[in-house]
mmCIF file of C-alpha atoms in Angstrom:
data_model
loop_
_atom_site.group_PDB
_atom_site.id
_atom_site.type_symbol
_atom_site.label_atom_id
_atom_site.label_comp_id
_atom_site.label_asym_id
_atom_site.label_seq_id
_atom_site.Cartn_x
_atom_site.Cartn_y
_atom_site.Cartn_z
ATOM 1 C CA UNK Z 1 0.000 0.000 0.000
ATOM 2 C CA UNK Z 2 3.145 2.297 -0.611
ATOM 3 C CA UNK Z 3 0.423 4.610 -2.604
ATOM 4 C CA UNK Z 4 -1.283 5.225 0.286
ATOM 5 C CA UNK Z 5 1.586 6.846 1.476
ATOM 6 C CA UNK Z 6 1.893 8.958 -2.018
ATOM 7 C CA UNK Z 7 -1.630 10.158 -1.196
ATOM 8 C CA UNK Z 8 -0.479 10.840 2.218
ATOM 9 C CA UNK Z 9 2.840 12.951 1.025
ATOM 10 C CA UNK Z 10 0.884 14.697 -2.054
ATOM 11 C CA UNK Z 11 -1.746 15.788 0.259
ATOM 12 C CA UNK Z 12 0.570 16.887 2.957
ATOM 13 C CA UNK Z 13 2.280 19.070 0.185
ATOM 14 C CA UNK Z 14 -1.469 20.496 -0.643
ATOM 15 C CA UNK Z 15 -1.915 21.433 2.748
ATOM 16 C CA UNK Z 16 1.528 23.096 3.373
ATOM 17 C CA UNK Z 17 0.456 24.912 -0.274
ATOM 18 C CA UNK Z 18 -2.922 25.961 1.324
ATOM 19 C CA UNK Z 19 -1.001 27.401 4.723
ATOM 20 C CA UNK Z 20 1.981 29.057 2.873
ATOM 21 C CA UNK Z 21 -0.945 31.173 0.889
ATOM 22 C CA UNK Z 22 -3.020 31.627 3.767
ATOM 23 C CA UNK Z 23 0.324 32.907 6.003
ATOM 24 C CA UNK Z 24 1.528 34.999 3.375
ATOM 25 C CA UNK Z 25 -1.825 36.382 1.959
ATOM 26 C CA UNK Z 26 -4.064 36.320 4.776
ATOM 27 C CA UNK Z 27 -2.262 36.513 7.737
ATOM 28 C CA UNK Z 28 -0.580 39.476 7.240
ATOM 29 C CA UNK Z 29 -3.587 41.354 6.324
ATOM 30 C CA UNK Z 30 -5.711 40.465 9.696
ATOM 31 C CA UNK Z 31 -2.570 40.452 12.304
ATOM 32 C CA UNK Z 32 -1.602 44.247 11.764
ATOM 33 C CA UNK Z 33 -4.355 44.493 14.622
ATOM 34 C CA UNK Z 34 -6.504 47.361 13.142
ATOM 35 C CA UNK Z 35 -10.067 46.537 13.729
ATOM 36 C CA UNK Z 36 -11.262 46.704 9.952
ATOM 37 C CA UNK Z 37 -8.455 44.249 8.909
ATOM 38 C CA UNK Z 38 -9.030 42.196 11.728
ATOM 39 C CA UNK Z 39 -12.719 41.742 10.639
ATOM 40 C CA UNK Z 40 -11.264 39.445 8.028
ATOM 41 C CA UNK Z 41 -11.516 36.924 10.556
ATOM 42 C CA UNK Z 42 -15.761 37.257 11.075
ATOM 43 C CA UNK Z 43 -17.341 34.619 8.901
ATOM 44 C CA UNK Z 44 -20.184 37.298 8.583
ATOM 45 C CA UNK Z 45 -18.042 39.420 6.612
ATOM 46 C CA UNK Z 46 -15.322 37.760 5.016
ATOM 47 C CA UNK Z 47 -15.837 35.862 1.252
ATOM 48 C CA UNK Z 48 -14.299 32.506 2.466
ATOM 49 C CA UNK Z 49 -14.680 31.039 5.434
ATOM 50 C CA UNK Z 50 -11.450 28.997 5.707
ATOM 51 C CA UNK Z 51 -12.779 27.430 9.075
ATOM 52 C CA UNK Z 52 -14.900 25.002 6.917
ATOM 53 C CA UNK Z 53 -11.858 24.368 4.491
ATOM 54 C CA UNK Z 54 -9.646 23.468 6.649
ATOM 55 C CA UNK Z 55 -12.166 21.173 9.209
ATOM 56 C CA UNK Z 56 -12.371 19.162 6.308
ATOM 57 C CA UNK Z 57 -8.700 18.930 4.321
ATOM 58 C CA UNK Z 58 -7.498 17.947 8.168
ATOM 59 C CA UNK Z 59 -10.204 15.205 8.813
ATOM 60 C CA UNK Z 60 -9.525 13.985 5.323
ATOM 61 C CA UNK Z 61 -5.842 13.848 5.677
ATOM 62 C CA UNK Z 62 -5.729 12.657 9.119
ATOM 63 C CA UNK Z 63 -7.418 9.912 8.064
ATOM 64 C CA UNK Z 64 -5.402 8.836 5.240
ATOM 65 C CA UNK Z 65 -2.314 9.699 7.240
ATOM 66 C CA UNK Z 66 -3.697 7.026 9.935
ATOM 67 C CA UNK Z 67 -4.266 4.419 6.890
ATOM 68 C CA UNK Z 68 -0.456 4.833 5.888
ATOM 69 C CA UNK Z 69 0.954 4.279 9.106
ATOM 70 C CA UNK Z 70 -1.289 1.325 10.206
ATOM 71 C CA UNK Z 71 -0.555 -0.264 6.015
ATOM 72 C CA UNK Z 72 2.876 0.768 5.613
ATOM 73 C CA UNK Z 73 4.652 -0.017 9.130
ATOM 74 C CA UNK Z 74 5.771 -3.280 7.537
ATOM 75 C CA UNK Z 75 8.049 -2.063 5.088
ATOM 76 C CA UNK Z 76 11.763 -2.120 6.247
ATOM 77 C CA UNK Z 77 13.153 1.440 6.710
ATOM 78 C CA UNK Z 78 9.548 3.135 6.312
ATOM 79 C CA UNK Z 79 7.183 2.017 9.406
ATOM 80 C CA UNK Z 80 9.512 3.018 12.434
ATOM 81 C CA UNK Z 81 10.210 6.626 10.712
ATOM 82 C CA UNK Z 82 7.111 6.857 9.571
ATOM 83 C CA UNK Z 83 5.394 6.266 13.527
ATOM 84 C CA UNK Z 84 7.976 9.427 14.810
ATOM 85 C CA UNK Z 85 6.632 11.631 11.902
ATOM 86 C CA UNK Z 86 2.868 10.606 12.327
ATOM 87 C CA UNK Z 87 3.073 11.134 16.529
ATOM 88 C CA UNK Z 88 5.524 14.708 15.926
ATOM 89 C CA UNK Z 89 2.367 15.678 13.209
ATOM 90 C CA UNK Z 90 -0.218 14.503 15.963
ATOM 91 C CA UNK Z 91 1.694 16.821 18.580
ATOM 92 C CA UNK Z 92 1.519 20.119 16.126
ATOM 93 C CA UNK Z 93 -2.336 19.411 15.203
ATOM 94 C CA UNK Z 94 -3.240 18.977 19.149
ATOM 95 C CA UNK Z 95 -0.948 22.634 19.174
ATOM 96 C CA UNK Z 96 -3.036 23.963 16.431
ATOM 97 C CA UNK Z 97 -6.283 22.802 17.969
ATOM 98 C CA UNK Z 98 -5.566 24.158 21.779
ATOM 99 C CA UNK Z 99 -3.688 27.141 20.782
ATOM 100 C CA UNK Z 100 -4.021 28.403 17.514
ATOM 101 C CA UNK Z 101 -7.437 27.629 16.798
ATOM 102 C CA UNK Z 102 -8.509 29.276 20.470
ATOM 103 C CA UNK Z 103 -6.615 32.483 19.885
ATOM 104 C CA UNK Z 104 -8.092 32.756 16.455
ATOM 105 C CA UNK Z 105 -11.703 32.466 17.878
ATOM 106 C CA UNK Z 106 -10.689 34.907 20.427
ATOM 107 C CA UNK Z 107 -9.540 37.401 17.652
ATOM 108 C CA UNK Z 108 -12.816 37.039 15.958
ATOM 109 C CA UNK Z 109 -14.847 37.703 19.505
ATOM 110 C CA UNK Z 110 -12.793 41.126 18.908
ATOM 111 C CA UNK Z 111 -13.816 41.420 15.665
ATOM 112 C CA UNK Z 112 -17.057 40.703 15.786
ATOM 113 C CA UNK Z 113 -17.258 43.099 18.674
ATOM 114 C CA UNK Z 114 -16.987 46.423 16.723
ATOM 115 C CA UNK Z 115 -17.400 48.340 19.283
ATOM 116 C CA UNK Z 116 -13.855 47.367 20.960
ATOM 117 C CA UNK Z 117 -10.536 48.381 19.934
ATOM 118 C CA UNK Z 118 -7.872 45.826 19.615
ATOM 119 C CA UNK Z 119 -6.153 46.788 22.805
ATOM 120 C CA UNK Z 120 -2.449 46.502 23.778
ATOM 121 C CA UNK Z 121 -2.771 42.783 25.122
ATOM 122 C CA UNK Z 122 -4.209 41.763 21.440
ATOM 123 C CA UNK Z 123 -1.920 42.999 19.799
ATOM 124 C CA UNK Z 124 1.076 41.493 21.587
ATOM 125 C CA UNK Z 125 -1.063 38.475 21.593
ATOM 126 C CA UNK Z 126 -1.556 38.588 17.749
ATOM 127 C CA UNK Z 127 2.223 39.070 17.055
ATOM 128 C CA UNK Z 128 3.311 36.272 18.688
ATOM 129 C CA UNK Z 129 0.496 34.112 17.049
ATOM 130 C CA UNK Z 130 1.814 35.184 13.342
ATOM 131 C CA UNK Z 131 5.711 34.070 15.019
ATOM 132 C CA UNK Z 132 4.461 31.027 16.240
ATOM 133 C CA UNK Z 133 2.870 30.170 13.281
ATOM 134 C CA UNK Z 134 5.669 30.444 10.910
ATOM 135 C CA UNK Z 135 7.198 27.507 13.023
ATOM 136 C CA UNK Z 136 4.081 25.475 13.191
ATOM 137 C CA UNK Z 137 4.250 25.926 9.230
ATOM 138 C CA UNK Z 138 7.717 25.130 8.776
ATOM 139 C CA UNK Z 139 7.145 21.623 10.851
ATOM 140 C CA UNK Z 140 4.584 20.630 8.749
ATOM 141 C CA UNK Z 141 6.508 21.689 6.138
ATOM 142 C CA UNK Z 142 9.551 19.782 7.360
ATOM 143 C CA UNK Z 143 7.421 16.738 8.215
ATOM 144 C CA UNK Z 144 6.483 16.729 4.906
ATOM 145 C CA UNK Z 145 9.892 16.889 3.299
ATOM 146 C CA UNK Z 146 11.101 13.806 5.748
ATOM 147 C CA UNK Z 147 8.486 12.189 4.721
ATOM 148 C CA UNK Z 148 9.760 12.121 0.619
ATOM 149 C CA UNK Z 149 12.990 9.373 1.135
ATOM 150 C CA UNK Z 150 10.225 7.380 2.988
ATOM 151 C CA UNK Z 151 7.828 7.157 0.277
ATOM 152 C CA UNK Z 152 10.150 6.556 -2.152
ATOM 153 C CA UNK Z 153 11.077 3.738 -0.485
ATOM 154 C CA UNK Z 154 8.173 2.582 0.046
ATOM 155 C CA UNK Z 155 7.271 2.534 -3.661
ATOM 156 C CA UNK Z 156 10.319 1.163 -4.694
ATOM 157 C CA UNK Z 157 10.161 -1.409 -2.303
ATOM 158 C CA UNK Z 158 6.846 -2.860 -4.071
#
């Protein structure tokens, strides 16, 4: 089942795709902390709501990712690697869910709120959301690059 793991990798490299845009395109925009930028983040307003998108490429992937694992742990030099990257991937989504994901519903609260300035404590709050999420996008990213020898090995070892 070494294509299993190709899905896996080729829909890895979709999501890192789909977070490189959304860090470099939308992220930017919102985190400058001005209240009219920030009301990117209300659903009510903004053209796409990315929530949706992303509830679903994740539940897809995670399963798939699961499916690899569990059919590919046989294959010499692929299982044991493959176990690290899948528990390091499970540590940054359970990061993503309690931290980023919190702070982002947070944000909107503020945004939603027109009547309240972004105050002092958001926007210090904000910054170091945008830092931390460059690393939590270069993991993935990196996850997803150590994860290349090991499907190639997998498929050659067919």
């Amino acid at each position: 089942m070494a294509e299993l793991l190709l899905i896996n990798l080729l829909i890895y490299f979709l999501m890192n795709g789909a977070q490189i845009f959304e860090t470099l395109v939308f992220v930017p925009r919102w985190a400058t902390g001005n209240l009219q930028n920030l009301s990117i983040l209300n659903s009510e307003i903004k053209s796409a709501n990315l929530k949706y998108f992303w509830i679903v490429f994740h539940s897809v992937h995670e399963i798939v990712f699961l499916s690899s694992v569990v059919f590919c742990f046989e294959i010499d030099g692929v299982g044991k690697q493959l176990v690290i990257l899948f528990f390091i991937h499970v540590f940054i989504r359970i990061w993503t869910v309690t931290y980023f994901a919190q702070k982002i519903i947070k944000f909107q609260k503020v945004a939603e709120n027109r009547s309240l300035e972004p105050s002092e404590n958001i926007d210090k709050q904000i910054k170091t959301w945008v830092i931390l999420n460059y690393l939590r996008v270069s993991l993935y990213i990196g996850i997803s690059i150590l994860m290349v020898p090991l499907t190639i090995i997998a498929l050659k070892a067919k």
